[in-house]
Short mmCIF file of C-alpha atoms and ligand atoms in Angstrom, two decimals:
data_model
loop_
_atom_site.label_atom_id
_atom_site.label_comp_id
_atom_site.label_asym_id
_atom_site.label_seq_id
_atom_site.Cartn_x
_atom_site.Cartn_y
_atom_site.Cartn_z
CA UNK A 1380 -14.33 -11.76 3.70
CA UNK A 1381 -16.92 -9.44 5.36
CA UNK A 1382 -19.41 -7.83 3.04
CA UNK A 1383 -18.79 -4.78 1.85
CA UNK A 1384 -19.56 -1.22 3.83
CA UNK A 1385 -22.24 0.09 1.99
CA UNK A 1386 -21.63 3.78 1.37
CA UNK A 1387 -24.24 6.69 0.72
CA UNK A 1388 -22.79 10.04 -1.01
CA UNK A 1389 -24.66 12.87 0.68
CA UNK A 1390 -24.82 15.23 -2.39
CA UNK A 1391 -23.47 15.29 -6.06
CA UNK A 1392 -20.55 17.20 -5.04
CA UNK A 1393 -17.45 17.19 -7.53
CA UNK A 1394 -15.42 15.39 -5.43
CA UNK A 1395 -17.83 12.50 -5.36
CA UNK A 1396 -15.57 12.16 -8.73
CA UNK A 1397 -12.68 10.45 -6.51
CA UNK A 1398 -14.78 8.85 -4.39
CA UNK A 1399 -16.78 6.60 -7.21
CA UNK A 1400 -13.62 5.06 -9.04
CA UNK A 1401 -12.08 4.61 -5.37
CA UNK A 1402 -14.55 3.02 -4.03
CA UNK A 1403 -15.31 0.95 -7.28
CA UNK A 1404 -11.18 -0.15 -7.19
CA UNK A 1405 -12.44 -1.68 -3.93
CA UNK A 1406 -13.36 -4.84 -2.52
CA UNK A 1407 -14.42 -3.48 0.89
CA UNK A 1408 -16.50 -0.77 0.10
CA UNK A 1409 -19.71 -0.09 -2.57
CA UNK A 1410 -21.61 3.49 -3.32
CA UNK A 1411 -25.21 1.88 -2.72
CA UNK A 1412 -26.95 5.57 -2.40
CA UNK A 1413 -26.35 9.14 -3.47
CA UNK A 1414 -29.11 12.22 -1.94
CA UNK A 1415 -29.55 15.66 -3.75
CA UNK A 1416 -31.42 18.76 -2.72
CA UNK A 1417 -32.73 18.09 -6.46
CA UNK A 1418 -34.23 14.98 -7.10
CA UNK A 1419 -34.13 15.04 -10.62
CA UNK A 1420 -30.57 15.66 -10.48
CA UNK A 1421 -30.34 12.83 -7.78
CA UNK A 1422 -32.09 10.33 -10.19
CA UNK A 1423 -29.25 11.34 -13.28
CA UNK A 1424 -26.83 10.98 -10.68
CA UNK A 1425 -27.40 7.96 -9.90
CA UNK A 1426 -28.43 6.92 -13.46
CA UNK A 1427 -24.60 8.01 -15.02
CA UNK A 1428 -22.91 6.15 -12.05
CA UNK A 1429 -24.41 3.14 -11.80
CA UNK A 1430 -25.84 4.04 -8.49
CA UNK A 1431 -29.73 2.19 -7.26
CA UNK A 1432 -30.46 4.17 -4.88
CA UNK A 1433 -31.26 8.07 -5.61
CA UNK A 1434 -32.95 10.01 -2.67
CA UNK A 1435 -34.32 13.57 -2.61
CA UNK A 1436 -33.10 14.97 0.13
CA UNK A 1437 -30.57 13.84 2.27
CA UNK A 1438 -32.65 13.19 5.27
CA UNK A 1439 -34.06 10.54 2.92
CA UNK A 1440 -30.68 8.65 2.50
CA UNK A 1441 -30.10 8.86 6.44
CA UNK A 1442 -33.50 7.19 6.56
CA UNK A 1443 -32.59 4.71 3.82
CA UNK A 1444 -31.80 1.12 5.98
CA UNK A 1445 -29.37 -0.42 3.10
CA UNK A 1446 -26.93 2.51 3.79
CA UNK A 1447 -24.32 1.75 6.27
CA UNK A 1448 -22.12 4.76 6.45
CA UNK A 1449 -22.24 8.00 4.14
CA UNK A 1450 -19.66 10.25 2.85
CA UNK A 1451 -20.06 13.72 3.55
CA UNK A 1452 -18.63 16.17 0.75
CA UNK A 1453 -21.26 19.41 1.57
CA UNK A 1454 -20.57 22.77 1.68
CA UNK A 1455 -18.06 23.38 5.39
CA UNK A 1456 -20.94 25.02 6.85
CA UNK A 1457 -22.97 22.15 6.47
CA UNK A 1458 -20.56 19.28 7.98
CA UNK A 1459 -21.74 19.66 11.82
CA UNK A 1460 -25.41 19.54 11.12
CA UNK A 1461 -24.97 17.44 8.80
CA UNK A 1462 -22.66 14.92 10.33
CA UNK A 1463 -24.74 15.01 13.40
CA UNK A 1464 -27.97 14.14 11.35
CA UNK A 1465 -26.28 11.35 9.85
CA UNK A 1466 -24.63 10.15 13.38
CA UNK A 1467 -28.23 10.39 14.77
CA UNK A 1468 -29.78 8.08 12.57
CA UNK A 1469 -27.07 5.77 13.09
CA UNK A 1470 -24.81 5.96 10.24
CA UNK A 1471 -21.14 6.02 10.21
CA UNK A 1472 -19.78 9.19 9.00
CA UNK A 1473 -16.18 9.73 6.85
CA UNK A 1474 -16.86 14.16 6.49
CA UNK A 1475 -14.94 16.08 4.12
CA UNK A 1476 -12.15 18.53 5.64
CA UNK A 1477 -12.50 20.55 7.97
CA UNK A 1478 -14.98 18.91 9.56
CA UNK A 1479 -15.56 22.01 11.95
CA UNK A 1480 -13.26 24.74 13.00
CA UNK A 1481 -14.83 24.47 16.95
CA UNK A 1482 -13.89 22.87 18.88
CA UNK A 1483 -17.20 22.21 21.41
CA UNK A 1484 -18.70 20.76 17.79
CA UNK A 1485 -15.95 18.96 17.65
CA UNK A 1486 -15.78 17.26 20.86
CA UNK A 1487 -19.93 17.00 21.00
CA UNK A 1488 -20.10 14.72 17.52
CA UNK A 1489 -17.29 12.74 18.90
CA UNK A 1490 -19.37 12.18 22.07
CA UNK A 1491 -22.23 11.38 20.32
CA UNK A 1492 -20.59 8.83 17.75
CA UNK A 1493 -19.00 7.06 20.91
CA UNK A 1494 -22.37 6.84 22.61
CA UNK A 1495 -23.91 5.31 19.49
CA UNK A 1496 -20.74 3.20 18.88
CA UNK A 1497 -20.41 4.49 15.55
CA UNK A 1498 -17.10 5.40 13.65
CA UNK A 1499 -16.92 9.29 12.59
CA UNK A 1500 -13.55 9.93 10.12
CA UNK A 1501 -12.36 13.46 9.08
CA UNK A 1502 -11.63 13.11 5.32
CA UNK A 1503 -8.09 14.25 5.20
CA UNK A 1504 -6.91 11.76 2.29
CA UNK A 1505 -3.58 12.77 2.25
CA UNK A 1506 -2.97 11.56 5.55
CA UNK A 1507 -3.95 7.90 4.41
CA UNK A 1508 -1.14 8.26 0.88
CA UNK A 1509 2.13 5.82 1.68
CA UNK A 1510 4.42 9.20 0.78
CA UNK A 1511 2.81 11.02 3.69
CA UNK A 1512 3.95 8.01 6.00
CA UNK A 1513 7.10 8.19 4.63
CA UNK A 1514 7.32 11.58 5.32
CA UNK A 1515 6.54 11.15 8.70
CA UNK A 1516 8.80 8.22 9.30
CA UNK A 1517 12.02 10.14 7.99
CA UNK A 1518 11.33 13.16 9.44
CA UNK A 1519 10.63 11.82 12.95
CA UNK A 1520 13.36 9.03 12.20
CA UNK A 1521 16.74 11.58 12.33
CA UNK A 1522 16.94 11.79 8.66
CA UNK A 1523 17.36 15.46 8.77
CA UNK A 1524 17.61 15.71 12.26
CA UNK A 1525 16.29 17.82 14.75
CA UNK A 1526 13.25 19.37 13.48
CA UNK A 1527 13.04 22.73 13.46
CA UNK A 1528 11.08 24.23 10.94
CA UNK A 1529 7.88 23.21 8.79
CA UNK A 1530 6.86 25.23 5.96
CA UNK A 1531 3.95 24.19 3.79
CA UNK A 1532 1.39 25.99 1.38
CA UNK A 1533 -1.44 25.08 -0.78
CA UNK A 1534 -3.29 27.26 -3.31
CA UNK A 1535 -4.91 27.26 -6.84
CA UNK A 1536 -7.07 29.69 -8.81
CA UNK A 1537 -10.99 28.97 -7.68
CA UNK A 1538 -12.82 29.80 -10.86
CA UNK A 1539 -16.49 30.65 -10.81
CA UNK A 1540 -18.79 32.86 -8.82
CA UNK A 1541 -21.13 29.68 -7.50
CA UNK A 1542 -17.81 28.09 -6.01
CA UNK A 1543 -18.40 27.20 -2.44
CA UNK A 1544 -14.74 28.56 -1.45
CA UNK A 1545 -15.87 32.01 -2.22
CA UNK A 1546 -19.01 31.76 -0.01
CA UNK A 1547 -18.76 33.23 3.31
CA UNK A 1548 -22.12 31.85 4.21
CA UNK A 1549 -21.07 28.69 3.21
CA UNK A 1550 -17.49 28.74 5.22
CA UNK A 1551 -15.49 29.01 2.62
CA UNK A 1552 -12.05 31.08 2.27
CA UNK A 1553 -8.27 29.64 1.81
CA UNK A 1554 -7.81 28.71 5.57
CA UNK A 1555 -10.75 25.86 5.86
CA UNK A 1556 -10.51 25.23 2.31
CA UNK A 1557 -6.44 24.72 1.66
CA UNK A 1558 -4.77 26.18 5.10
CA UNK A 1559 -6.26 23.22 6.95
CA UNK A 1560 -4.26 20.75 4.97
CA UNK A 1561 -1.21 23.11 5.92
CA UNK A 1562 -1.96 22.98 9.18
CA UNK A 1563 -2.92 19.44 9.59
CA UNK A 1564 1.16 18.63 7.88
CA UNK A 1565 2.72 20.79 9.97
CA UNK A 1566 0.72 19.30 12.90
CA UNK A 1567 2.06 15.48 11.90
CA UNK A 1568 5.25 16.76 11.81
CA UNK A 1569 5.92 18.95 15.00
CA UNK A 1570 2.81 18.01 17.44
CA UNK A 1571 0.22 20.76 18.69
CA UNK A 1572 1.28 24.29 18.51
CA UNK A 1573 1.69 26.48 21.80
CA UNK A 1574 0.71 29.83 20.10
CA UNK A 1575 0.04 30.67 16.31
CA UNK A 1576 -0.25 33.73 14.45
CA UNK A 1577 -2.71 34.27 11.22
CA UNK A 1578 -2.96 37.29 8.83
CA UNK A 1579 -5.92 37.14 5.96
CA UNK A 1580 -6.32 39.14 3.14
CA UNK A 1581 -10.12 39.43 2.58
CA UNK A 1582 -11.28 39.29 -1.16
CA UNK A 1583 -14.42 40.69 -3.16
CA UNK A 1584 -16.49 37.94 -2.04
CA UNK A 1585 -16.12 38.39 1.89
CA UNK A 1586 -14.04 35.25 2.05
CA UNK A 1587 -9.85 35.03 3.30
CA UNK A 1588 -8.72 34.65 -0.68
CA UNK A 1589 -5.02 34.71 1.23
CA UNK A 1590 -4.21 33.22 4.21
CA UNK A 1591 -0.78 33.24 6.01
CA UNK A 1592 0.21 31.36 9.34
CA UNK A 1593 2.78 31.03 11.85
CA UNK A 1594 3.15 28.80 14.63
CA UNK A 1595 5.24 27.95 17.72
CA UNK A 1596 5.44 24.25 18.43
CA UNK A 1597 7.26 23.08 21.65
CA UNK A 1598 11.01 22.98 21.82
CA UNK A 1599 10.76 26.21 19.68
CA UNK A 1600 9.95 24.26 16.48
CA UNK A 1601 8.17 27.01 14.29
CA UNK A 1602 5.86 26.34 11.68
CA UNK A 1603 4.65 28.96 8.21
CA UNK A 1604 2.12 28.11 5.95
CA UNK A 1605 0.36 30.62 3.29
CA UNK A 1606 -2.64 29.22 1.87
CA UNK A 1607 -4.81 31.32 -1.24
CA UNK A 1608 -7.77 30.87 -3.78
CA UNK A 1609 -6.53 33.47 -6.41
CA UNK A 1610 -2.82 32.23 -6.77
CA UNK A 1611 -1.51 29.83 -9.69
CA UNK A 1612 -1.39 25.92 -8.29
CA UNK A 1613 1.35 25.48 -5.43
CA UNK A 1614 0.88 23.03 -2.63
CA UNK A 1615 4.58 22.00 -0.75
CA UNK A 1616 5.70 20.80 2.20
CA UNK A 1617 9.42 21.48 3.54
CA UNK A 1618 10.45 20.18 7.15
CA UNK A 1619 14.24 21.70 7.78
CA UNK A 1620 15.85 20.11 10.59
CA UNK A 1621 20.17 20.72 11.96
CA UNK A 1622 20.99 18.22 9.24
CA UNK A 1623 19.14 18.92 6.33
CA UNK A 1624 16.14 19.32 4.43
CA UNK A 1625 13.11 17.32 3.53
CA UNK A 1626 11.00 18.91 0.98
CA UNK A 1627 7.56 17.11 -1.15
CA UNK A 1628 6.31 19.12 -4.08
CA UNK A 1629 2.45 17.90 -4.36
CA UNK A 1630 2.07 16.55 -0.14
CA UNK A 1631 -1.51 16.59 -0.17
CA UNK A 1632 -3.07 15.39 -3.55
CA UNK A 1633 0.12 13.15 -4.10
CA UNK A 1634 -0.11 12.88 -7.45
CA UNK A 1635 3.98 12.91 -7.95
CA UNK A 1636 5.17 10.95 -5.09
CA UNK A 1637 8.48 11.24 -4.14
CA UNK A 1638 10.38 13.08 -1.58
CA UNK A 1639 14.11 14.82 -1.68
CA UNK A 1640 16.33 15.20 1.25
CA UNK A 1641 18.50 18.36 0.86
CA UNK A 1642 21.74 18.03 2.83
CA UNK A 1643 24.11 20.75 1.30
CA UNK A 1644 24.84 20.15 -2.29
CA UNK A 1645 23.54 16.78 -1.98
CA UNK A 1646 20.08 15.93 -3.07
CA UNK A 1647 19.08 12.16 -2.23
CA UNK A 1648 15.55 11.64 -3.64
CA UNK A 1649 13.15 8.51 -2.58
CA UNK A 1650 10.42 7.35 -4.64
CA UNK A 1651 7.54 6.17 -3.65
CA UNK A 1652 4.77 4.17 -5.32
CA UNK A 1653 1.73 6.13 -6.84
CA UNK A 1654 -1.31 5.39 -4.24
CA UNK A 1655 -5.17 6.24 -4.47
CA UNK A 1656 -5.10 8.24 -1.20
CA UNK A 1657 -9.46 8.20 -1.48
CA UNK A 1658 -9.41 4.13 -1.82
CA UNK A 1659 -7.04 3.99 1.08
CA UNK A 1660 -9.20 6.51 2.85
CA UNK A 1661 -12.25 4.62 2.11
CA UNK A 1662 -10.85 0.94 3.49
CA UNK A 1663 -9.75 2.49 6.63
CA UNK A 1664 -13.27 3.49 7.40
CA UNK A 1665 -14.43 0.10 6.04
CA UNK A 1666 -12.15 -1.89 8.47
CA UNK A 1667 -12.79 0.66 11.67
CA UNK A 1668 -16.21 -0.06 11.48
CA UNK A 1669 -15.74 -3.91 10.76
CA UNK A 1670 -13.99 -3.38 14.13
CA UNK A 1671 -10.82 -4.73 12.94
CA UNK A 1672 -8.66 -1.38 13.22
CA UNK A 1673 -9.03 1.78 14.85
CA UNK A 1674 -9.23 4.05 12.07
CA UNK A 1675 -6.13 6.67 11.33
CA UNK A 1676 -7.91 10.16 12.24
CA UNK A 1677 -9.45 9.68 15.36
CA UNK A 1678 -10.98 12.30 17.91
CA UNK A 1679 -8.03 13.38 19.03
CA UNK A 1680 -6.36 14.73 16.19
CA UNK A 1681 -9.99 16.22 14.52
CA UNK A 1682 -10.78 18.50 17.93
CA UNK A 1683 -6.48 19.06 18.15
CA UNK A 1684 -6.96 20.43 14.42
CA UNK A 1685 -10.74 22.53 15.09
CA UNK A 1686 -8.48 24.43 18.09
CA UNK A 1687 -5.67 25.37 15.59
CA UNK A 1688 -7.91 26.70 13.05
CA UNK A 1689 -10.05 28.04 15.50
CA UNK A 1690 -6.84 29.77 16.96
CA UNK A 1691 -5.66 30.82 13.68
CA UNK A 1692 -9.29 32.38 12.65
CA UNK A 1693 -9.67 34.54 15.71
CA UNK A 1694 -5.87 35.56 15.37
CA UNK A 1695 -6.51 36.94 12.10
CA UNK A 1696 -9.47 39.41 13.39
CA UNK A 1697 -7.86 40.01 16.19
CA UNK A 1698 -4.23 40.51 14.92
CA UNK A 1699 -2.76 39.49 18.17
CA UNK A 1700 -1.18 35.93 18.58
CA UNK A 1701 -3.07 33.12 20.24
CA UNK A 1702 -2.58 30.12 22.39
CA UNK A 1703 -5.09 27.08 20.53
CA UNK A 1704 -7.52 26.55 23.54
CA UNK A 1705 -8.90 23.23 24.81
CA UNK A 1706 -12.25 22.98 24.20
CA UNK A 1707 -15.19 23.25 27.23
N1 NAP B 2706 -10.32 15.82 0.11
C1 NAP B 2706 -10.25 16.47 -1.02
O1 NAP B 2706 -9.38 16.25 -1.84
C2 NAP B 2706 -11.29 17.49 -1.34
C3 NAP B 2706 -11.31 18.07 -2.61
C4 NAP B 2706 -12.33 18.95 -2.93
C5 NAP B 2706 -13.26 19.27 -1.97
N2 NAP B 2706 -13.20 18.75 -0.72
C6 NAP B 2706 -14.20 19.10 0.30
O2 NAP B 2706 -15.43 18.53 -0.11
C7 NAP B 2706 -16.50 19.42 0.15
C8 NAP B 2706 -17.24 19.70 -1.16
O3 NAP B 2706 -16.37 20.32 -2.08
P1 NAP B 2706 -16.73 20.29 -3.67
O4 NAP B 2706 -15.71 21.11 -4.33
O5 NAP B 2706 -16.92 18.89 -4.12
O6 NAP B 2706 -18.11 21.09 -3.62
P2 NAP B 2706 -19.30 21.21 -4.68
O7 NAP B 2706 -18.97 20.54 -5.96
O8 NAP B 2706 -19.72 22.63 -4.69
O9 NAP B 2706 -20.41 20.32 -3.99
C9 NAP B 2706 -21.08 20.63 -2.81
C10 NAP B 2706 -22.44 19.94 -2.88
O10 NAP B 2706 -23.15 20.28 -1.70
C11 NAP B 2706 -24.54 20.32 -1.99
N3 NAP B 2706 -25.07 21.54 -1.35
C12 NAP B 2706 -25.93 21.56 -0.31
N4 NAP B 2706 -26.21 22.82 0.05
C13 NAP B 2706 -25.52 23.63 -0.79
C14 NAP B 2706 -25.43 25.05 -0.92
N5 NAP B 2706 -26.10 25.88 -0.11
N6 NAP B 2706 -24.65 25.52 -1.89
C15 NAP B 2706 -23.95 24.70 -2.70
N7 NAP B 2706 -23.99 23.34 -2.63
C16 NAP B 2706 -24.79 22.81 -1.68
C17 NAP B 2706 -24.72 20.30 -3.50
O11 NAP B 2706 -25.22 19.01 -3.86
P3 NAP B 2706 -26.75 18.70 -4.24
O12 NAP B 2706 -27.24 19.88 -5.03
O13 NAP B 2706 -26.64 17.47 -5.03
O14 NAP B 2706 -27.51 18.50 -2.97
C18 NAP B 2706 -23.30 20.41 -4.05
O15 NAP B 2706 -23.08 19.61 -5.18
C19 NAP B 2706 -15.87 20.65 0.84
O16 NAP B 2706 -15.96 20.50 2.23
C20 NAP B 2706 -14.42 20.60 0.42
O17 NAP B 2706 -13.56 21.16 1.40
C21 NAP B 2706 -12.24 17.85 -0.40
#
């Protein structure tokens, strides 16, 4: 067995808090480093979870030569620069969602990763959870089917006045935050949208606290998603097709698997097995850059994604619909 990747955490985000136990469950990756803006919260960090290697400043972790790959879980405003740092001093890079909405950024990190033959992973976990593949495999399998309608949603109540998602400076809003995840499900589903349609409702803070989307996917498939930070916890994901219905309460944290197919008064519902979506996100990096697999997000669907949102962003200001462009 190869050794494991060694992983750096790029900040003391909360999220880290899935990453740790995931990556601890696992035999093919170890948290060696974590960097803070605050070294004194770096060295506690480190201290609580077990973790040698505390940096101040993140530069100082891409500089650190026991660090194979990091995990970056910063602000959205801070993913480019920051995976493009991190590519430059020749780390491996799994970013948090979205890693950009543009799609030149997109395309130029990709370039650069390939010319340094390193691996760079948006963290969509979801994608990586068995029920998602199952999804995928029924709907695209006939089991309701023709396709021709996705809806999906995500939302929760963001508490706090420091939260990132409230920061315009810091890219926050419902679209990058939770509407990405919609988009990126409806995207698995019906392929690449032809035009799309967003409407925000702006908040206090500056930030899209409501988000709604449609789409048009070829073979007039349409897609709707509403996304928001000051609604009560909803997240779904129905695909209706000329046969029936396929609907997941919970597709993107997965923490009730299981998936019903509507077909009149019958309701058929398949289980499926409780996953850690972060482990499983964490081993497919591990193996991509052991060169054993390509890894599940790729280029193509990160800068297919950045031209959606980027689509849906400038629909929204512009209140016209938009076809998602290719990038430069
Ligand atoms: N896949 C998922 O399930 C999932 C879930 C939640 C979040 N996320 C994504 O993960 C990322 C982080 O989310 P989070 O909720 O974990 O955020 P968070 O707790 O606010 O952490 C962000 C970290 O970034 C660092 N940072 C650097 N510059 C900052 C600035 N100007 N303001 C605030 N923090 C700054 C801070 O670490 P230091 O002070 O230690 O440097 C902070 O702890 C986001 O991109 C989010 O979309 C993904």
């Amino acid at each position: 067995m190869p050794s494991a990747l060694r992983l750096g955490l790029l900040s003391t985000a909360r999220i880290n808090r899935r990453i740790l136990p995931a990556a601890q469950a696992s035999e093919l990756v170890e948290v060696v480093a974590v960097a803070s803006r605050d070294s004194a919260r770096a060295a506690g960090y480190g201290k609580e979870h077990g973790i040698a290697r505390a940096h101040e400043g993140y530069d100082a972790l891409l500089a650190d030569p026991e660090v194979d790959a990091v995990y970056i879980p910063l602000p959205n405003s801070l993913h480019v620069e920051w995976t493009r740092r991190a590519l430059e001093a020749g780390k491996h890079v799994l970013c948090e969602k979205p890693l950009t909405d543009e799609p030149d950024d997109c395309e130029a990190l990709f370039d650069l990763a390939e010319r340094e033959g390193l691996v760079l992973v948006e963290g969509f976990m979801y994608r990586h959870n068995p029920q998602t593949r199952r999804v995928e495999e029924l709907a695209r399998g006939g089991a309701i089917g023709r396709l021709q309608l996705v809806r999906t949603s995500f939302g929760f109540p963001v508490e706090g006045a420091e939260n990132i998602r409230l920061d315009p400076a810091l890219d926050g809003g419902s679209l990058l935050d939770l509407g990405t995840y919609c988009v990126s499900g409806a995207r698995l589903l019906a392929g690449e949208p032809e035009s799309v349609f967003g409407r925000r409702v702006t908040g206090p803070t500056g930030v899209d606290d409501l988000f709604t989307g449609s789409l048009v996917f070829p073979e007039g498939v349409h897609g709707l998603f509403d996304c928001g930070l000051r609604v009560p916890f909803r997240a779904t994901l129905e695909a209706v097709g000329t046969e029936g219905a396929l609907f997941v309460d919970d597709p993107w944290l997965c923490r009730r698997p299981g998936i019903e197919i509507r077909r009149g008064d019958d309701v058929e519902r398949i289980p499926v097995e409780p996953a850690d979506s972060f482990r499983l996100e964490l081993e497919d990096l591990a193996r991509a850059v052991a060169g054993e697999t390509e890894p599940l997000l790729g280029r193509d669907d990160a800068i297919a994604q950045a031209r959606v949102l980027s689509a849906l962003r400038r629909s929204a200001v512009q209140n016209i619909p938009l076809r998602p462009i290719a990038a430069r």
